[in-house]
JSON list of C-alpha atoms in Angstrom, two decimals:
[
{"chain": "A", "resi": 1, "resn": "UNK", "atom": "CA", "xyz": [-15.66, 45.50, 43.15]},
{"chain": "A", "resi": 2, "resn": "UNK", "atom": "CA", "xyz": [-15.72, 42.87, 40.15]},
{"chain": "A", "resi": 3, "resn": "UNK", "atom": "CA", "xyz": [-14.16, 44.03, 36.96]},
{"chain": "A", "resi": 4, "resn": "UNK", "atom": "CA", "xyz": [-16.76, 43.43, 34.05]},
{"chain": "A", "resi": 5, "resn": "UNK", "atom": "CA", "xyz": [-15.21, 41.40, 31.32]},
{"chain": "A", "resi": 6, "resn": "UNK", "atom": "CA", "xyz": [-17.03, 41.62, 28.12]},
{"chain": "A", "resi": 7, "resn": "UNK", "atom": "CA", "xyz": [-17.05, 38.44, 25.81]},
{"chain": "A", "resi": 8, "resn": "UNK", "atom": "CA", "xyz": [-16.07, 36.12, 28.88]},
{"chain": "A", "resi": 9, "resn": "UNK", "atom": "CA", "xyz": [-18.71, 33.31, 29.58]},
{"chain": "A", "resi": 10, "resn": "UNK", "atom": "CA", "xyz": [-18.82, 32.44, 33.24]},
{"chain": "A", "resi": 11, "resn": "UNK", "atom": "CA", "xyz": [-17.70, 28.69, 33.75]},
{"chain": "A", "resi": 12, "resn": "UNK", "atom": "CA", "xyz": [-20.25, 26.55, 35.02]},
{"chain": "A", "resi": 13, "resn": "UNK", "atom": "CA", "xyz": [-19.48, 23.31, 37.00]},
{"chain": "A", "resi": 14, "resn": "UNK", "atom": "CA", "xyz": [-20.64, 20.33, 35.00]},
{"chain": "A", "resi": 15, "resn": "UNK", "atom": "CA", "xyz": [-22.89, 17.56, 36.74]},
{"chain": "A", "resi": 16, "resn": "UNK", "atom": "CA", "xyz": [-20.94, 14.44, 37.09]},
{"chain": "A", "resi": 17, "resn": "UNK", "atom": "CA", "xyz": [-23.34, 12.60, 34.56]},
{"chain": "A", "resi": 18, "resn": "UNK", "atom": "CA", "xyz": [-22.65, 15.33, 31.97]},
{"chain": "A", "resi": 19, "resn": "UNK", "atom": "CA", "xyz": [-18.83, 14.92, 32.36]},
{"chain": "A", "resi": 20, "resn": "UNK", "atom": "CA", "xyz": [-18.96, 11.19, 32.02]},
{"chain": "A", "resi": 21, "resn": "UNK", "atom": "CA", "xyz": [-21.31, 11.49, 29.11]},
{"chain": "A", "resi": 22, "resn": "UNK", "atom": "CA", "xyz": [-18.88, 13.91, 27.40]},
{"chain": "A", "resi": 23, "resn": "UNK", "atom": "CA", "xyz": [-15.86, 11.46, 27.88]},
{"chain": "A", "resi": 24, "resn": "UNK", "atom": "CA", "xyz": [-18.00, 8.39, 26.72]},
{"chain": "A", "resi": 25, "resn": "UNK", "atom": "CA", "xyz": [-18.86, 10.12, 23.60]},
{"chain": "A", "resi": 26, "resn": "UNK", "atom": "CA", "xyz": [-15.21, 11.17, 23.00]},
{"chain": "A", "resi": 27, "resn": "UNK", "atom": "CA", "xyz": [-14.18, 7.37, 23.54]},
{"chain": "A", "resi": 28, "resn": "UNK", "atom": "CA", "xyz": [-16.91, 6.28, 21.22]},
{"chain": "A", "resi": 29, "resn": "UNK", "atom": "CA", "xyz": [-15.76, 8.92, 18.47]},
{"chain": "A", "resi": 30, "resn": "UNK", "atom": "CA", "xyz": [-12.31, 7.50, 18.81]},
{"chain": "A", "resi": 31, "resn": "UNK", "atom": "CA", "xyz": [-13.32, 3.97, 18.46]},
{"chain": "A", "resi": 32, "resn": "UNK", "atom": "CA", "xyz": [-12.22, 2.93, 22.11]},
{"chain": "A", "resi": 33, "resn": "UNK", "atom": "CA", "xyz": [-15.76, 1.71, 22.99]},
{"chain": "A", "resi": 34, "resn": "UNK", "atom": "CA", "xyz": [-18.15, 0.23, 20.73]},
{"chain": "A", "resi": 35, "resn": "UNK", "atom": "CA", "xyz": [-15.70, -1.02, 18.02]},
{"chain": "A", "resi": 36, "resn": "UNK", "atom": "CA", "xyz": [-17.63, -4.19, 17.52]},
{"chain": "A", "resi": 37, "resn": "UNK", "atom": "CA", "xyz": [-20.94, -2.41, 17.84]},
{"chain": "A", "resi": 38, "resn": "UNK", "atom": "CA", "xyz": [-21.68, -3.72, 21.59]},
{"chain": "A", "resi": 39, "resn": "UNK", "atom": "CA", "xyz": [-21.14, -1.27, 24.33]},
{"chain": "A", "resi": 40, "resn": "UNK", "atom": "CA", "xyz": [-19.97, -2.21, 27.72]},
{"chain": "A", "resi": 41, "resn": "UNK", "atom": "CA", "xyz": [-22.54, -2.71, 30.68]},
{"chain": "A", "resi": 42, "resn": "UNK", "atom": "CA", "xyz": [-23.88, 0.14, 32.82]},
{"chain": "A", "resi": 43, "resn": "UNK", "atom": "CA", "xyz": [-21.78, -1.63, 35.78]},
{"chain": "A", "resi": 44, "resn": "UNK", "atom": "CA", "xyz": [-18.70, -2.12, 34.04]},
{"chain": "A", "resi": 45, "resn": "UNK", "atom": "CA", "xyz": [-18.56, 1.39, 33.07]},
{"chain": "A", "resi": 46, "resn": "UNK", "atom": "CA", "xyz": [-19.35, 2.55, 36.59]},
{"chain": "A", "resi": 47, "resn": "UNK", "atom": "CA", "xyz": [-16.57, 0.60, 37.93]},
{"chain": "A", "resi": 48, "resn": "UNK", "atom": "CA", "xyz": [-14.14, 1.88, 35.03]},
{"chain": "A", "resi": 49, "resn": "UNK", "atom": "CA", "xyz": [-15.20, 5.37, 35.73]},
{"chain": "A", "resi": 50, "resn": "UNK", "atom": "CA", "xyz": [-15.27, 5.13, 39.44]},
{"chain": "A", "resi": 51, "resn": "UNK", "atom": "CA", "xyz": [-18.75, 6.56, 39.60]},
{"chain": "A", "resi": 52, "resn": "UNK", "atom": "CA", "xyz": [-21.94, 5.53, 41.02]},
{"chain": "A", "resi": 53, "resn": "UNK", "atom": "CA", "xyz": [-24.64, 3.51, 38.77]},
{"chain": "A", "resi": 54, "resn": "UNK", "atom": "CA", "xyz": [-26.93, 6.32, 38.97]},
{"chain": "A", "resi": 55, "resn": "UNK", "atom": "CA", "xyz": [-24.55, 8.70, 37.42]},
{"chain": "A", "resi": 56, "resn": "UNK", "atom": "CA", "xyz": [-23.52, 6.27, 34.73]},
{"chain": "A", "resi": 57, "resn": "UNK", "atom": "CA", "xyz": [-27.19, 5.71, 34.08]},
{"chain": "A", "resi": 58, "resn": "UNK", "atom": "CA", "xyz": [-27.86, 9.42, 33.37]},
{"chain": "A", "resi": 59, "resn": "UNK", "atom": "CA", "xyz": [-24.78, 9.66, 31.06]},
{"chain": "A", "resi": 60, "resn": "UNK", "atom": "CA", "xyz": [-25.86, 6.61, 29.04]},
{"chain": "A", "resi": 61, "resn": "UNK", "atom": "CA", "xyz": [-29.39, 7.90, 28.77]},
{"chain": "A", "resi": 62, "resn": "UNK", "atom": "CA", "xyz": [-27.95, 11.26, 27.52]},
{"chain": "A", "resi": 63, "resn": "UNK", "atom": "CA", "xyz": [-25.85, 9.29, 24.81]},
{"chain": "A", "resi": 64, "resn": "UNK", "atom": "CA", "xyz": [-29.11, 7.50, 23.88]},
{"chain": "A", "resi": 65, "resn": "UNK", "atom": "CA", "xyz": [-30.89, 10.96, 23.69]},
{"chain": "A", "resi": 66, "resn": "UNK", "atom": "CA", "xyz": [-28.27, 12.14, 21.13]},
{"chain": "A", "resi": 67, "resn": "UNK", "atom": "CA", "xyz": [-28.61, 9.03, 19.02]},
{"chain": "A", "resi": 68, "resn": "UNK", "atom": "CA", "xyz": [-25.12, 7.91, 19.80]},
{"chain": "A", "resi": 69, "resn": "UNK", "atom": "CA", "xyz": [-26.31, 4.36, 21.28]},
{"chain": "A", "resi": 70, "resn": "UNK", "atom": "CA", "xyz": [-29.32, 2.45, 21.28]},
{"chain": "A", "resi": 71, "resn": "UNK", "atom": "CA", "xyz": [-30.45, 0.07, 24.23]},
{"chain": "A", "resi": 72, "resn": "UNK", "atom": "CA", "xyz": [-32.86, -2.92, 24.20]},
{"chain": "A", "resi": 73, "resn": "UNK", "atom": "CA", "xyz": [-33.75, -4.89, 27.33]},
{"chain": "A", "resi": 74, "resn": "UNK", "atom": "CA", "xyz": [-32.53, -8.33, 27.24]},
{"chain": "A", "resi": 75, "resn": "UNK", "atom": "CA", "xyz": [-30.33, -7.53, 23.89]},
{"chain": "A", "resi": 76, "resn": "UNK", "atom": "CA", "xyz": [-27.82, -4.84, 25.31]},
{"chain": "A", "resi": 77, "resn": "UNK", "atom": "CA", "xyz": [-26.57, -1.35, 24.17]},
{"chain": "A", "resi": 78, "resn": "UNK", "atom": "CA", "xyz": [-25.18, -0.82, 20.79]},
{"chain": "A", "resi": 79, "resn": "UNK", "atom": "CA", "xyz": [-23.10, 1.94, 19.26]},
{"chain": "A", "resi": 80, "resn": "UNK", "atom": "CA", "xyz": [-25.04, 3.24, 16.13]},
{"chain": "A", "resi": 81, "resn": "UNK", "atom": "CA", "xyz": [-22.74, 3.41, 13.10]},
{"chain": "A", "resi": 82, "resn": "UNK", "atom": "CA", "xyz": [-23.23, 3.64, 9.49]},
{"chain": "A", "resi": 83, "resn": "UNK", "atom": "CA", "xyz": [-22.30, -0.02, 8.53]},
{"chain": "A", "resi": 84, "resn": "UNK", "atom": "CA", "xyz": [-24.89, -2.11, 6.83]},
{"chain": "A", "resi": 85, "resn": "UNK", "atom": "CA", "xyz": [-24.91, -4.93, 9.53]},
{"chain": "A", "resi": 86, "resn": "UNK", "atom": "CA", "xyz": [-25.54, -2.38, 12.13]},
{"chain": "A", "resi": 87, "resn": "UNK", "atom": "CA", "xyz": [-28.36, -0.67, 10.14]},
{"chain": "A", "resi": 88, "resn": "UNK", "atom": "CA", "xyz": [-30.07, -4.06, 10.01]},
{"chain": "A", "resi": 89, "resn": "UNK", "atom": "CA", "xyz": [-29.61, -4.89, 13.70]},
{"chain": "A", "resi": 90, "resn": "UNK", "atom": "CA", "xyz": [-30.89, -1.44, 14.85]},
{"chain": "A", "resi": 91, "resn": "UNK", "atom": "CA", "xyz": [-33.89, -1.52, 12.52]},
{"chain": "A", "resi": 92, "resn": "UNK", "atom": "CA", "xyz": [-34.88, -4.74, 14.19]},
{"chain": "A", "resi": 93, "resn": "UNK", "atom": "CA", "xyz": [-35.04, -2.81, 17.57]},
{"chain": "A", "resi": 94, "resn": "UNK", "atom": "CA", "xyz": [-37.57, -0.15, 16.19]},
{"chain": "A", "resi": 95, "resn": "UNK", "atom": "CA", "xyz": [-41.22, -0.40, 15.41]},
{"chain": "A", "resi": 96, "resn": "UNK", "atom": "CA", "xyz": [-41.87, 2.88, 13.80]},
{"chain": "A", "resi": 97, "resn": "UNK", "atom": "CA", "xyz": [-41.98, 5.63, 16.21]},
{"chain": "A", "resi": 98, "resn": "UNK", "atom": "CA", "xyz": [-41.28, 3.42, 19.16]},
{"chain": "A", "resi": 99, "resn": "UNK", "atom": "CA", "xyz": [-38.42, 1.11, 20.13]},
{"chain": "A", "resi": 100, "resn": "UNK", "atom": "CA", "xyz": [-39.27, -2.91, 19.98]},
{"chain": "A", "resi": 101, "resn": "UNK", "atom": "CA", "xyz": [-38.55, -2.71, 23.82]},
{"chain": "A", "resi": 102, "resn": "UNK", "atom": "CA", "xyz": [-41.36, -0.32, 24.16]},
{"chain": "A", "resi": 103, "resn": "UNK", "atom": "CA", "xyz": [-43.68, -2.28, 21.93]},
{"chain": "A", "resi": 104, "resn": "UNK", "atom": "CA", "xyz": [-42.93, -5.36, 24.07]},
{"chain": "A", "resi": 105, "resn": "UNK", "atom": "CA", "xyz": [-43.31, -3.70, 27.31]},
{"chain": "A", "resi": 106, "resn": "UNK", "atom": "CA", "xyz": [-46.90, -2.62, 26.31]},
{"chain": "A", "resi": 107, "resn": "UNK", "atom": "CA", "xyz": [-47.65, -5.81, 24.82]},
{"chain": "A", "resi": 108, "resn": "UNK", "atom": "CA", "xyz": [-46.62, -7.64, 28.07]},
{"chain": "A", "resi": 109, "resn": "UNK", "atom": "CA", "xyz": [-49.01, -5.27, 29.94]},
{"chain": "A", "resi": 110, "resn": "UNK", "atom": "CA", "xyz": [-52.01, -5.83, 27.58]},
{"chain": "A", "resi": 111, "resn": "UNK", "atom": "CA", "xyz": [-52.12, -8.98, 25.61]},
{"chain": "A", "resi": 112, "resn": "UNK", "atom": "CA", "xyz": [-52.16, -11.86, 28.24]},
{"chain": "A", "resi": 113, "resn": "UNK", "atom": "CA", "xyz": [-54.97, -10.16, 30.29]},
{"chain": "A", "resi": 114, "resn": "UNK", "atom": "CA", "xyz": [-56.83, -9.41, 26.90]},
{"chain": "A", "resi": 115, "resn": "UNK", "atom": "CA", "xyz": [-56.38, -13.03, 26.12]},
{"chain": "A", "resi": 116, "resn": "UNK", "atom": "CA", "xyz": [-58.12, -14.06, 29.46]},
{"chain": "A", "resi": 117, "resn": "UNK", "atom": "CA", "xyz": [-60.93, -11.54, 29.03]},
{"chain": "A", "resi": 118, "resn": "UNK", "atom": "CA", "xyz": [-61.45, -12.84, 25.64]},
{"chain": "A", "resi": 119, "resn": "UNK", "atom": "CA", "xyz": [-61.51, -16.49, 26.95]},
{"chain": "A", "resi": 120, "resn": "UNK", "atom": "CA", "xyz": [-64.18, -15.26, 29.21]},
{"chain": "A", "resi": 121, "resn": "UNK", "atom": "CA", "xyz": [-66.23, -13.29, 27.10]},
{"chain": "A", "resi": 122, "resn": "UNK", "atom": "CA", "xyz": [-65.97, -14.64, 23.76]},
{"chain": "A", "resi": 123, "resn": "UNK", "atom": "CA", "xyz": [-68.92, -15.58, 21.69]},
{"chain": "A", "resi": 124, "resn": "UNK", "atom": "CA", "xyz": [-69.36, -18.25, 18.89]},
{"chain": "A", "resi": 125, "resn": "UNK", "atom": "CA", "xyz": [-68.81, -15.77, 16.23]},
{"chain": "A", "resi": 126, "resn": "UNK", "atom": "CA", "xyz": [-65.57, -14.56, 17.78]},
{"chain": "A", "resi": 127, "resn": "UNK", "atom": "CA", "xyz": [-64.43, -18.21, 17.68]},
{"chain": "A", "resi": 128, "resn": "UNK", "atom": "CA", "xyz": [-65.56, -18.70, 13.92]},
{"chain": "A", "resi": 129, "resn": "UNK", "atom": "CA", "xyz": [-63.79, -15.58, 12.82]},
{"chain": "A", "resi": 130, "resn": "UNK", "atom": "CA", "xyz": [-60.55, -16.44, 14.69]},
{"chain": "A", "resi": 131, "resn": "UNK", "atom": "CA", "xyz": [-60.51, -20.01, 13.18]},
{"chain": "A", "resi": 132, "resn": "UNK", "atom": "CA", "xyz": [-60.99, -18.56, 9.90]},
{"chain": "A", "resi": 133, "resn": "UNK", "atom": "CA", "xyz": [-58.12, -16.16, 10.15]},
{"chain": "A", "resi": 134, "resn": "UNK", "atom": "CA", "xyz": [-55.82, -18.99, 11.40]},
{"chain": "A", "resi": 135, "resn": "UNK", "atom": "CA", "xyz": [-56.79, -21.29, 8.61]},
{"chain": "A", "resi": 136, "resn": "UNK", "atom": "CA", "xyz": [-56.11, -18.69, 6.06]},
{"chain": "A", "resi": 137, "resn": "UNK", "atom": "CA", "xyz": [-52.76, -17.91, 7.79]},
{"chain": "A", "resi": 138, "resn": "UNK", "atom": "CA", "xyz": [-52.04, -21.84, 7.63]},
{"chain": "A", "resi": 139, "resn": "UNK", "atom": "CA", "xyz": [-52.10, -21.59, 3.57]},
{"chain": "A", "resi": 140, "resn": "UNK", "atom": "CA", "xyz": [-48.47, -23.04, 2.32]},
{"chain": "A", "resi": 141, "resn": "UNK", "atom": "CA", "xyz": [-48.10, -20.43, -0.08]},
{"chain": "A", "resi": 142, "resn": "UNK", "atom": "CA", "xyz": [-49.18, -17.54, 2.00]},
{"chain": "A", "resi": 143, "resn": "UNK", "atom": "CA", "xyz": [-46.76, -14.27, 1.70]},
{"chain": "A", "resi": 144, "resn": "UNK", "atom": "CA", "xyz": [-45.02, -12.80, 4.46]},
{"chain": "A", "resi": 145, "resn": "UNK", "atom": "CA", "xyz": [-47.10, -9.60, 3.81]},
{"chain": "A", "resi": 146, "resn": "UNK", "atom": "CA", "xyz": [-50.47, -11.39, 4.02]},
{"chain": "A", "resi": 147, "resn": "UNK", "atom": "CA", "xyz": [-49.39, -13.18, 7.15]},
{"chain": "A", "resi": 148, "resn": "UNK", "atom": "CA", "xyz": [-48.45, -10.06, 8.91]},
{"chain": "A", "resi": 149, "resn": "UNK", "atom": "CA", "xyz": [-52.01, -8.73, 8.03]},
{"chain": "A", "resi": 150, "resn": "UNK", "atom": "CA", "xyz": [-53.68, -11.64, 9.37]},
{"chain": "A", "resi": 151, "resn": "UNK", "atom": "CA", "xyz": [-51.39, -11.89, 12.48]},
{"chain": "A", "resi": 152, "resn": "UNK", "atom": "CA", "xyz": [-52.47, -8.23, 13.00]},
{"chain": "A", "resi": 153, "resn": "UNK", "atom": "CA", "xyz": [-56.25, -9.30, 12.62]},
{"chain": "A", "resi": 154, "resn": "UNK", "atom": "CA", "xyz": [-56.08, -12.01, 14.93]},
{"chain": "A", "resi": 155, "resn": "UNK", "atom": "CA", "xyz": [-54.79, -9.97, 17.78]},
{"chain": "A", "resi": 156, "resn": "UNK", "atom": "CA", "xyz": [-57.26, -7.23, 17.00]},
{"chain": "A", "resi": 157, "resn": "UNK", "atom": "CA", "xyz": [-60.03, -9.86, 17.07]},
{"chain": "A", "resi": 158, "resn": "UNK", "atom": "CA", "xyz": [-59.06, -11.02, 20.40]},
{"chain": "A", "resi": 159, "resn": "UNK", "atom": "CA", "xyz": [-59.18, -7.52, 21.73]},
{"chain": "A", "resi": 160, "resn": "UNK", "atom": "CA", "xyz": [-62.62, -7.05, 20.30]},
{"chain": "A", "resi": 161, "resn": "UNK", "atom": "CA", "xyz": [-63.62, -10.33, 21.99]},
{"chain": "A", "resi": 162, "resn": "UNK", "atom": "CA", "xyz": [-62.91, -8.76, 25.45]},
{"chain": "A", "resi": 163, "resn": "UNK", "atom": "CA", "xyz": [-66.03, -6.58, 25.02]},
{"chain": "A", "resi": 164, "resn": "UNK", "atom": "CA", "xyz": [-64.13, -3.93, 26.81]},
{"chain": "A", "resi": 165, "resn": "UNK", "atom": "CA", "xyz": [-64.46, -0.67, 24.91]},
{"chain": "A", "resi": 166, "resn": "UNK", "atom": "CA", "xyz": [-61.24, 1.02, 26.74]},
{"chain": "A", "resi": 167, "resn": "UNK", "atom": "CA", "xyz": [-59.18, -2.09, 26.13]},
{"chain": "A", "resi": 168, "resn": "UNK", "atom": "CA", "xyz": [-60.18, -2.23, 22.32]},
{"chain": "A", "resi": 169, "resn": "UNK", "atom": "CA", "xyz": [-59.03, 1.53, 22.09]},
{"chain": "A", "resi": 170, "resn": "UNK", "atom": "CA", "xyz": [-55.83, 1.04, 23.78]},
{"chain": "A", "resi": 171, "resn": "UNK", "atom": "CA", "xyz": [-55.02, -2.15, 21.35]},
{"chain": "A", "resi": 172, "resn": "UNK", "atom": "CA", "xyz": [-55.87, -0.03, 18.43]},
{"chain": "A", "resi": 173, "resn": "UNK", "atom": "CA", "xyz": [-53.00, 2.26, 19.37]},
{"chain": "A", "resi": 174, "resn": "UNK", "atom": "CA", "xyz": [-50.53, -0.71, 19.67]},
{"chain": "A", "resi": 175, "resn": "UNK", "atom": "CA", "xyz": [-51.76, -2.51, 16.51]},
{"chain": "A", "resi": 176, "resn": "UNK", "atom": "CA", "xyz": [-49.85, -0.17, 13.92]},
{"chain": "A", "resi": 177, "resn": "UNK", "atom": "CA", "xyz": [-46.66, -0.52, 15.82]},
{"chain": "A", "resi": 178, "resn": "UNK", "atom": "CA", "xyz": [-46.96, -4.18, 16.08]},
{"chain": "A", "resi": 179, "resn": "UNK", "atom": "CA", "xyz": [-47.43, -4.51, 12.11]},
{"chain": "A", "resi": 180, "resn": "UNK", "atom": "CA", "xyz": [-44.49, -2.31, 11.46]},
{"chain": "A", "resi": 181, "resn": "UNK", "atom": "CA", "xyz": [-42.39, -4.30, 13.55]},
{"chain": "A", "resi": 182, "resn": "UNK", "atom": "CA", "xyz": [-43.74, -7.86, 12.39]},
{"chain": "A", "resi": 183, "resn": "UNK", "atom": "CA", "xyz": [-42.84, -6.62, 8.64]},
{"chain": "A", "resi": 184, "resn": "UNK", "atom": "CA", "xyz": [-39.31, -6.10, 9.81]},
{"chain": "A", "resi": 185, "resn": "UNK", "atom": "CA", "xyz": [-39.03, -9.60, 11.52]},
{"chain": "A", "resi": 186, "resn": "UNK", "atom": "CA", "xyz": [-41.33, -12.10, 9.59]},
{"chain": "A", "resi": 187, "resn": "UNK", "atom": "CA", "xyz": [-38.89, -13.47, 7.34]},
{"chain": "A", "resi": 188, "resn": "UNK", "atom": "CA", "xyz": [-36.53, -14.59, 10.29]},
{"chain": "A", "resi": 189, "resn": "UNK", "atom": "CA", "xyz": [-36.43, -18.47, 9.73]},
{"chain": "A", "resi": 190, "resn": "UNK", "atom": "CA", "xyz": [-39.35, -20.34, 10.86]},
{"chain": "A", "resi": 191, "resn": "UNK", "atom": "CA", "xyz": [-40.93, -17.11, 12.19]},
{"chain": "A", "resi": 192, "resn": "UNK", "atom": "CA", "xyz": [-44.15, -17.64, 10.38]},
{"chain": "A", "resi": 193, "resn": "UNK", "atom": "CA", "xyz": [-44.57, -21.21, 11.42]},
{"chain": "A", "resi": 194, "resn": "UNK", "atom": "CA", "xyz": [-43.83, -20.83, 15.34]},
{"chain": "A", "resi": 195, "resn": "UNK", "atom": "CA", "xyz": [-45.71, -17.72, 15.25]},
{"chain": "A", "resi": 196, "resn": "UNK", "atom": "CA", "xyz": [-49.02, -19.59, 13.84]},
{"chain": "A", "resi": 197, "resn": "UNK", "atom": "CA", "xyz": [-48.36, -22.23, 16.46]},
{"chain": "A", "resi": 198, "resn": "UNK", "atom": "CA", "xyz": [-48.34, -19.76, 19.13]},
{"chain": "A", "resi": 199, "resn": "UNK", "atom": "CA", "xyz": [-51.47, -18.47, 17.84]},
{"chain": "A", "resi": 200, "resn": "UNK", "atom": "CA", "xyz": [-53.14, -21.87, 17.55]},
{"chain": "A", "resi": 201, "resn": "UNK", "atom": "CA", "xyz": [-52.53, -22.52, 21.44]},
{"chain": "A", "resi": 202, "resn": "UNK", "atom": "CA", "xyz": [-53.93, -18.93, 22.26]},
{"chain": "A", "resi": 203, "resn": "UNK", "atom": "CA", "xyz": [-56.97, -19.87, 20.35]},
{"chain": "A", "resi": 204, "resn": "UNK", "atom": "CA", "xyz": [-57.32, -23.40, 21.80]},
{"chain": "A", "resi": 205, "resn": "UNK", "atom": "CA", "xyz": [-57.43, -22.01, 25.42]},
{"chain": "A", "resi": 206, "resn": "UNK", "atom": "CA", "xyz": [-59.98, -19.04, 24.39]},
{"chain": "A", "resi": 207, "resn": "UNK", "atom": "CA", "xyz": [-62.33, -21.88, 22.92]},
{"chain": "A", "resi": 208, "resn": "UNK", "atom": "CA", "xyz": [-61.90, -23.76, 26.08]},
{"chain": "A", "resi": 209, "resn": "UNK", "atom": "CA", "xyz": [-62.78, -20.63, 28.05]},
{"chain": "A", "resi": 210, "resn": "UNK", "atom": "CA", "xyz": [-59.80, -21.33, 30.15]},
{"chain": "A", "resi": 211, "resn": "UNK", "atom": "CA", "xyz": [-58.61, -17.59, 31.26]},
{"chain": "A", "resi": 212, "resn": "UNK", "atom": "CA", "xyz": [-55.60, -19.00, 33.40]},
{"chain": "A", "resi": 213, "resn": "UNK", "atom": "CA", "xyz": [-54.31, -20.87, 30.12]},
{"chain": "A", "resi": 214, "resn": "UNK", "atom": "CA", "xyz": [-55.06, -18.08, 27.67]},
{"chain": "A", "resi": 215, "resn": "UNK", "atom": "CA", "xyz": [-53.11, -15.64, 29.65]},
{"chain": "A", "resi": 216, "resn": "UNK", "atom": "CA", "xyz": [-50.30, -18.36, 30.15]},
{"chain": "A", "resi": 217, "resn": "UNK", "atom": "CA", "xyz": [-50.29, -19.03, 26.28]},
{"chain": "A", "resi": 218, "resn": "UNK", "atom": "CA", "xyz": [-50.30, -15.16, 25.37]},
{"chain": "A", "resi": 219, "resn": "UNK", "atom": "CA", "xyz": [-47.40, -14.42, 27.30]},
{"chain": "A", "resi": 220, "resn": "UNK", "atom": "CA", "xyz": [-45.52, -17.53, 26.24]},
{"chain": "A", "resi": 221, "resn": "UNK", "atom": "CA", "xyz": [-46.00, -16.34, 22.74]},
{"chain": "A", "resi": 222, "resn": "UNK", "atom": "CA", "xyz": [-44.57, -12.98, 23.63]},
{"chain": "A", "resi": 223, "resn": "UNK", "atom": "CA", "xyz": [-41.47, -14.53, 25.55]},
{"chain": "A", "resi": 224, "resn": "UNK", "atom": "CA", "xyz": [-40.90, -16.52, 22.40]},
{"chain": "A", "resi": 225, "resn": "UNK", "atom": "CA", "xyz": [-41.30, -13.53, 20.10]},
{"chain": "A", "resi": 226, "resn": "UNK", "atom": "CA", "xyz": [-38.76, -11.51, 22.12]},
{"chain": "A", "resi": 227, "resn": "UNK", "atom": "CA", "xyz": [-36.20, -14.35, 22.52]},
{"chain": "A", "resi": 228, "resn": "UNK", "atom": "CA", "xyz": [-36.32, -14.82, 18.64]},
{"chain": "A", "resi": 229, "resn": "UNK", "atom": "CA", "xyz": [-35.45, -11.16, 18.15]},
{"chain": "A", "resi": 230, "resn": "UNK", "atom": "CA", "xyz": [-32.55, -11.36, 20.51]},
{"chain": "A", "resi": 231, "resn": "UNK", "atom": "CA", "xyz": [-31.12, -14.55, 18.91]},
{"chain": "A", "resi": 232, "resn": "UNK", "atom": "CA", "xyz": [-31.38, -12.87, 15.48]},
{"chain": "A", "resi": 233, "resn": "UNK", "atom": "CA", "xyz": [-29.73, -9.65, 16.62]},
{"chain": "A", "resi": 234, "resn": "UNK", "atom": "CA", "xyz": [-26.87, -11.67, 18.24]},
{"chain": "A", "resi": 235, "resn": "UNK", "atom": "CA", "xyz": [-26.20, -13.57, 14.79]},
{"chain": "A", "resi": 236, "resn": "UNK", "atom": "CA", "xyz": [-26.25, -10.34, 13.06]},
{"chain": "A", "resi": 237, "resn": "UNK", "atom": "CA", "xyz": [-23.70, -8.64, 15.54]},
{"chain": "A", "resi": 238, "resn": "UNK", "atom": "CA", "xyz": [-21.52, -11.96, 15.50]},
{"chain": "A", "resi": 239, "resn": "UNK", "atom": "CA", "xyz": [-21.56, -11.57, 11.58]},
{"chain": "A", "resi": 240, "resn": "UNK", "atom": "CA", "xyz": [-20.52, -7.88, 11.65]},
{"chain": "A", "resi": 241, "resn": "UNK", "atom": "CA", "xyz": [-17.79, -8.81, 14.16]},
{"chain": "A", "resi": 242, "resn": "UNK", "atom": "CA", "xyz": [-16.48, -11.52, 11.90]},
{"chain": "A", "resi": 243, "resn": "UNK", "atom": "CA", "xyz": [-16.62, -9.06, 8.89]},
{"chain": "A", "resi": 244, "resn": "UNK", "atom": "CA", "xyz": [-14.77, -6.62, 10.70]},
{"chain": "A", "resi": 245, "resn": "UNK", "atom": "CA", "xyz": [-11.87, -8.96, 11.64]},
{"chain": "A", "resi": 246, "resn": "UNK", "atom": "CA", "xyz": [-11.70, -10.15, 8.17]},
{"chain": "A", "resi": 247, "resn": "UNK", "atom": "CA", "xyz": [-10.89, -6.79, 6.76]}
]
């Protein structure tokens, strides 16, 4: 007959991923991992720990949920710390209540097809309004705040031009996050000029009622924006690394 031991908590066997997550957290806290902000890849960590990729993936997801690290597709995984440079780069990876990755995922799924639909269904009034927005955005003395506002209006008008009520409702959910994200990155060097060029190419395809080209240009515009973000974050991380080494 088992003896009852009051105050003794039964030992539970940890899941492998939980054990790995606990060890990773300990190594991060001690500065062993993420000393320069960047975190090792899932594959490298799985090899170092001698565990499968799926277990390591679960462990990394747990750390992300705890707010210890942040991940972004195409950029990498970063350890969150309180340094100024890290705060800047992590800020660029967010768009309000969602991450920049989540925003780009939805924009890739929505905007290219939206541009194609707009090319097929646009009216003369749509073209007139889109042209007016881009003309205003081309003003040499335009402020970053005004450009972001016009950028949002441009994409929203393309959504309206689809004449698809459900699509319009979906984009209305995306637009506020797009604005928050744009306000954070708009001052990156040449960002406004290059964004404007992308908008012009999308509009030209819509005017020509070339659905394939409109879809292609909308996708290319997103791809450029994503690559520009990656480049800027890499610059910030490199600067942070140099600052730490000089101390």
